[in-house]
Short mmCIF file of C-alpha atoms in Angstrom, two decimals:
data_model
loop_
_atom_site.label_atom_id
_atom_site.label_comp_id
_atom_site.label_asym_id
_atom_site.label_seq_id
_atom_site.Cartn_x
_atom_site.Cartn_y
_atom_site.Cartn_z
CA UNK Q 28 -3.81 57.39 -28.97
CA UNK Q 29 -5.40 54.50 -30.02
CA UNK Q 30 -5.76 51.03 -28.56
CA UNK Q 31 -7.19 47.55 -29.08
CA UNK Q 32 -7.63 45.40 -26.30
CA UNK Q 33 -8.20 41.42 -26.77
CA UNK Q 34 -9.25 40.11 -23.53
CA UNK Q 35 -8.50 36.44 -24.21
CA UNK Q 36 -5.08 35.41 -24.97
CA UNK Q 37 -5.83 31.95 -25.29
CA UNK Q 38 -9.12 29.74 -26.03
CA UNK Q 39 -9.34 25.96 -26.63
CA UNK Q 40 -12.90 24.52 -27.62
CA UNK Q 41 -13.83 20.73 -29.35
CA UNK Q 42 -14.80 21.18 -33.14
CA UNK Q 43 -18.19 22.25 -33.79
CA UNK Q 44 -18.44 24.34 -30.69
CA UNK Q 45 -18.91 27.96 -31.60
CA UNK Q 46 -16.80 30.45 -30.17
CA UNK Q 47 -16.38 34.05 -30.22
CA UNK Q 48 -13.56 36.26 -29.78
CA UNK Q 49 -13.35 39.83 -27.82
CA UNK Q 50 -11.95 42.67 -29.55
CA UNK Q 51 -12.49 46.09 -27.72
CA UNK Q 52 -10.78 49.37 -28.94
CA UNK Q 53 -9.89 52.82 -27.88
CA UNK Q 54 -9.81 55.73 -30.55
CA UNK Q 55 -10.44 59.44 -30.91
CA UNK Q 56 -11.11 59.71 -34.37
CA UNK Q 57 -14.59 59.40 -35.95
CA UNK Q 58 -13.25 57.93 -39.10
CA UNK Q 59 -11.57 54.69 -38.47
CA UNK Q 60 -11.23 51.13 -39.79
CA UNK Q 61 -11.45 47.76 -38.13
CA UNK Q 62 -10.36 44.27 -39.22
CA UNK Q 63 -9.64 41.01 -38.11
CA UNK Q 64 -6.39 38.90 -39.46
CA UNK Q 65 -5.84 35.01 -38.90
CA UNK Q 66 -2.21 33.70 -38.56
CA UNK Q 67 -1.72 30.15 -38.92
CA UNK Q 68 1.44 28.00 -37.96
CA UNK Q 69 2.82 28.95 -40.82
CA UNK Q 70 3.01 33.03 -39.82
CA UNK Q 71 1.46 34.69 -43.05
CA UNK Q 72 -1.08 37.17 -41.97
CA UNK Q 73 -4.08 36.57 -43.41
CA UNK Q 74 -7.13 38.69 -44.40
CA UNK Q 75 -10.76 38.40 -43.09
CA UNK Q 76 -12.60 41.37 -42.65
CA UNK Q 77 -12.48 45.20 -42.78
CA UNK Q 78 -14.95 48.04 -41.68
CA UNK Q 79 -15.36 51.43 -41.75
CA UNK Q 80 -16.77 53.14 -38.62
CA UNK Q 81 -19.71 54.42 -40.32
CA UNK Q 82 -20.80 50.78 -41.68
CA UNK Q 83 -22.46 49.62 -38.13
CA UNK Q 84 -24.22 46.57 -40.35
CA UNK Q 85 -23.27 42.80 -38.85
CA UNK Q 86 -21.57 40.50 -41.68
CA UNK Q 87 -21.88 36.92 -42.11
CA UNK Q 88 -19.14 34.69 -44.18
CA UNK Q 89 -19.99 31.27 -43.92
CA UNK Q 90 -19.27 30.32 -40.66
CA UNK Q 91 -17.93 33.54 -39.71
CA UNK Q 92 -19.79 36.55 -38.18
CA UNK Q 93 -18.75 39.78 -37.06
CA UNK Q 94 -20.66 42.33 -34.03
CA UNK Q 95 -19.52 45.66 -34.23
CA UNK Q 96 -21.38 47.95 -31.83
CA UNK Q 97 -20.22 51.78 -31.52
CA UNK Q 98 -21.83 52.13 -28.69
CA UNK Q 99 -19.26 49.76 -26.75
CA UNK Q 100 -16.29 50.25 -29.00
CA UNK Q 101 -16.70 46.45 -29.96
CA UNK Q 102 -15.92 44.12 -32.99
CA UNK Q 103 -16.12 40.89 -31.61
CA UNK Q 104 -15.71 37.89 -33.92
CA UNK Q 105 -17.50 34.61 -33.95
CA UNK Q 106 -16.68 31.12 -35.00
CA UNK Q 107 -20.07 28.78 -36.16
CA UNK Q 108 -19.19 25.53 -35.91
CA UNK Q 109 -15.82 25.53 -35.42
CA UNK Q 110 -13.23 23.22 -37.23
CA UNK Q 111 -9.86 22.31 -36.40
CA UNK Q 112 -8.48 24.45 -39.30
CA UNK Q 113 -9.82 27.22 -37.67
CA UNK Q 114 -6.63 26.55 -35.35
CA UNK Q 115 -5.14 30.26 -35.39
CA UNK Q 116 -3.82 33.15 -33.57
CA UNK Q 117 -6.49 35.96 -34.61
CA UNK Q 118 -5.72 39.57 -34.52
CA UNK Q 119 -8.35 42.54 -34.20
CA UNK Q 120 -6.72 45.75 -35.36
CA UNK Q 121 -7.53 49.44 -35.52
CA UNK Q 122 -6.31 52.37 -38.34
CA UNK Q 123 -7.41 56.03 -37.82
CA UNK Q 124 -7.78 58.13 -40.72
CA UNK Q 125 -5.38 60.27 -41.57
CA UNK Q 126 -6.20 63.82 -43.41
CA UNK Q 127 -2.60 64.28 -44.84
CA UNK Q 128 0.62 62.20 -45.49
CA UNK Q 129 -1.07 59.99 -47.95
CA UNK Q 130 -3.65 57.77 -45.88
CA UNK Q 131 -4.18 55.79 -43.04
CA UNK Q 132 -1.69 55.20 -40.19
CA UNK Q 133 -0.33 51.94 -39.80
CA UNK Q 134 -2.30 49.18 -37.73
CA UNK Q 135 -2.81 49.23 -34.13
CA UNK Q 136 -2.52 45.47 -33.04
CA UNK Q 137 -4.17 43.82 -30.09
CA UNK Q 138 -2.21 41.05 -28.94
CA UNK Q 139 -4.12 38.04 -30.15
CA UNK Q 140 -6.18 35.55 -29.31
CA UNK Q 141 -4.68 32.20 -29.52
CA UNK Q 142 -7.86 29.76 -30.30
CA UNK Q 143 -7.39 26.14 -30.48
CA UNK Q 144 -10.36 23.79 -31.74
CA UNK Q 145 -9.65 19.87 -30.43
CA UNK Q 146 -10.95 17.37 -32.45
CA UNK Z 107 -2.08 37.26 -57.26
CA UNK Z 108 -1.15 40.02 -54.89
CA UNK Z 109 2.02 39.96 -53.69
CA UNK Z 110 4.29 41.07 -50.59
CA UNK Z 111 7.85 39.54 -50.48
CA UNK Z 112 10.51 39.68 -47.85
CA UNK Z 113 14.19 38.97 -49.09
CA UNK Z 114 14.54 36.40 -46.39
CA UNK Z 115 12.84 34.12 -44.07
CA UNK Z 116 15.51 33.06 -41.19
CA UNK Z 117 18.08 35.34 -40.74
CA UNK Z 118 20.95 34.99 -38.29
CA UNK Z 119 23.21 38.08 -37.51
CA UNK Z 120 25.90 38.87 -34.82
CA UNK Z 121 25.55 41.79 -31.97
CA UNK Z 122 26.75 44.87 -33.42
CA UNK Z 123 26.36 44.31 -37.31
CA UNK Z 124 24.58 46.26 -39.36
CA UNK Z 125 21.53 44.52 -40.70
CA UNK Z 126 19.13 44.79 -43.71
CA UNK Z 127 15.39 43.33 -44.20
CA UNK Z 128 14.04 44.00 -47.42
CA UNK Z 129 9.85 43.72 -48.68
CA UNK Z 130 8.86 44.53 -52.15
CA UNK Z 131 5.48 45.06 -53.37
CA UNK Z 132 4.03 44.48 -57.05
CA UNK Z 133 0.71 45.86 -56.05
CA UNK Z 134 1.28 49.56 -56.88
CA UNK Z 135 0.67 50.79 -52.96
CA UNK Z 136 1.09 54.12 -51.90
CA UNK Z 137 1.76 52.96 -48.01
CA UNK Z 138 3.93 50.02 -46.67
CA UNK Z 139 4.59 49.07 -43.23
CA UNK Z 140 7.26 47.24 -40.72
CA UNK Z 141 5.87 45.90 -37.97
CA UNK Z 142 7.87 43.63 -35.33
CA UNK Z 143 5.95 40.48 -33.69
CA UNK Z 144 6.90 39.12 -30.36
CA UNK Z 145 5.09 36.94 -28.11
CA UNK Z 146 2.51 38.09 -25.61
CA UNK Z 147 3.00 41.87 -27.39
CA UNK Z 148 1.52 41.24 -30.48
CA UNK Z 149 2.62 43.16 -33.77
CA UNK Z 150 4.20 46.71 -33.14
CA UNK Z 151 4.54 49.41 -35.69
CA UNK Z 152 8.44 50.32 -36.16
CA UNK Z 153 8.21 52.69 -38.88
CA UNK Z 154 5.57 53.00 -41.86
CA UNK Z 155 6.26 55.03 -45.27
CA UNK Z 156 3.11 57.05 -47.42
CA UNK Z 157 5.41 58.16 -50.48
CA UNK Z 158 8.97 57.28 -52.18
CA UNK Z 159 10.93 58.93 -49.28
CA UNK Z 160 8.40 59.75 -47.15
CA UNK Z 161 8.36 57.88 -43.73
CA UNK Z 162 7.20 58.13 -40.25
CA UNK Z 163 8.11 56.61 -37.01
CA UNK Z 164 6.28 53.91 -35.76
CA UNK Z 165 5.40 52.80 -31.94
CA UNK Z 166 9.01 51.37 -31.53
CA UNK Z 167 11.58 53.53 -34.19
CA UNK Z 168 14.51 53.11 -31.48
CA UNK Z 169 16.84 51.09 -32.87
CA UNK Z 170 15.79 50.97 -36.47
CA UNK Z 171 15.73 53.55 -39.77
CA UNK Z 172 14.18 52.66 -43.00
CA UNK Z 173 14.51 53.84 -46.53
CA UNK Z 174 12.32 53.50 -49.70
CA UNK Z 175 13.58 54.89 -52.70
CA UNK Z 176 11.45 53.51 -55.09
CA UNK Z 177 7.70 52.87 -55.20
CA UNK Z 178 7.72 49.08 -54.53
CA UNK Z 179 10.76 48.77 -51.65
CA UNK Z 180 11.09 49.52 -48.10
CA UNK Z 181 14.21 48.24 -46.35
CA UNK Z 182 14.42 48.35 -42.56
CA UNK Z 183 17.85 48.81 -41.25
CA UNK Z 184 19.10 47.86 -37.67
CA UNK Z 185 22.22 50.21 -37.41
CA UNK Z 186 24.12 48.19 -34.58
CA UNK Z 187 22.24 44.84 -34.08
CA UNK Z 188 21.48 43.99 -30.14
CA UNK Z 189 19.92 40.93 -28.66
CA UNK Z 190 17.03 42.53 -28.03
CA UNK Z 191 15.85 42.82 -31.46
CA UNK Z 192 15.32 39.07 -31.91
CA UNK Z 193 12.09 39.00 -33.47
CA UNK Z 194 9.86 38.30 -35.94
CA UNK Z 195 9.67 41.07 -38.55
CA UNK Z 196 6.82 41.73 -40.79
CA UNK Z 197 6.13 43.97 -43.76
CA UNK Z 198 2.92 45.08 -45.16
CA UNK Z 199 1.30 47.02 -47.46
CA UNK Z 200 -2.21 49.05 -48.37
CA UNK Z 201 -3.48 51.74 -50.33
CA UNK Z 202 -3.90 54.98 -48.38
CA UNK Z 203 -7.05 56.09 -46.20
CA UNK Z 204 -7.70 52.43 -45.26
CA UNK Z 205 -9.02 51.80 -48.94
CA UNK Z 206 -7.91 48.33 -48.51
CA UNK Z 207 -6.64 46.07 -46.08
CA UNK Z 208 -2.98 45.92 -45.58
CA UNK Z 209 -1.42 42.67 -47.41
CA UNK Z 210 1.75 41.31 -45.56
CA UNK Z 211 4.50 39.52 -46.29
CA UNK Z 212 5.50 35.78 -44.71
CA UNK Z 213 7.85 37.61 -42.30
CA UNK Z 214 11.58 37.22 -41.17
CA UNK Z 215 12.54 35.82 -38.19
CA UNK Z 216 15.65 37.35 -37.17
CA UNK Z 217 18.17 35.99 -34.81
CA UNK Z 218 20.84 38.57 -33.18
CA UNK Z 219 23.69 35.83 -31.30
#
């Protein structure tokens, strides 16, 4: 079964700190994706990153940078910078491949990190 | 501009009713998704669905059944509504084999008194 642990339920910094956040996960498969959501006050779900689990390669967004490392089941998630709008629960979340019944399983959650930048 | 809508976004029902939460998609996806959200748990899977009346159970089915008929809708459906199924409800949707990410909806936040 799989499983995606994030350590830190809750982290408060002051803007222009950087800050990363912990995402571990637990998965038999070889073929898997990975990706990290942002949810606001206002609820929506929204989109920041997905990987594959044979794309090992670090990305950079602007401030944003993701570590995924195999070798300790890690995609950890950090903040350059940080603003106040950054202000979020984030999700990490984990989908195995599936071979038949039309594509991947639905997301595995871990259960968020609330991060809060003070101005 | 891609697009995941649930019918409602409060919803208040009494114990025991039956209850309907509707999503529709316009982005042609093969899967779509209801997950529940609840503080300190996260976002659980209830049931997901790969094909017009095709589903699967979820992490947490107990309670709930689904149905998508056509392409673009998937309904969850609490039978008898309890207490315990206060929550906020989301729906999603992806292409299949993790093509893309999964899109969701602004989410209902349902109320059983």
């Amino acid at each position: 079964a799989q499983k995606v642990t994030q350590a830190q339920t809750e982290i408060s910094v002051v803007e222009k700190e950087d800050v990363t956040l912990d995402c571990v996960y637990e998965t038999r498969d070889t073929t898997y994706y990975l990706f990290w959501y942002k949810q606001p006050p206002s609820g929506e779900l929204v989109f920041l990153i997905r990987r594959n689990s044979f794309d090992e390669q670090n990305e950079i967004s602007g401030r944003y940078s993701w570590n995924f490392q195999k070798s300790t089941s890690s995609f950890n998630f950090t903040i350059t910078a940080s603003q106040v709008v950054d202000s979020a629960v984030y999700f990490c979340a984990l989908s195995e491949y599936r071979y038949s019944g039309g594509g991947a399983d639905g997301l595995t959650f871990g259960k968020g990190t609330h991060l809060i930048i003070q101005p | 501009d891609v697009k995941v809508t649930q019918s409602s976004r409060y919803l208040v029902k009494r114990t025991g009713e039956k209850v309907f939460l509707e999503c529709v998609q316009d982005m042609d996806h093969e899967n779509m998704f209801w997950y529940r959200q609840d503080p300190g748990l996260g976002l659980r899977l209830i049931y997901f669905s790969y094909d017009v009346k095709m589903k699967e159970k979820g992490d947490i089915p107990e309670g709930y059944s689904v149905s998508r008929e056509k392409k673009e809708r998937f309904s969850l459906i609490l039978e008898s509504a309890s207490t315990n199924q206060t929550s906020m409800y989301l729906c999603a949707s992806s292409l299949p084999r993790g093509a893309t990410e999964a899109f969701f909806g602004q989410g209902t936040r349902l109320t059983v008194v």
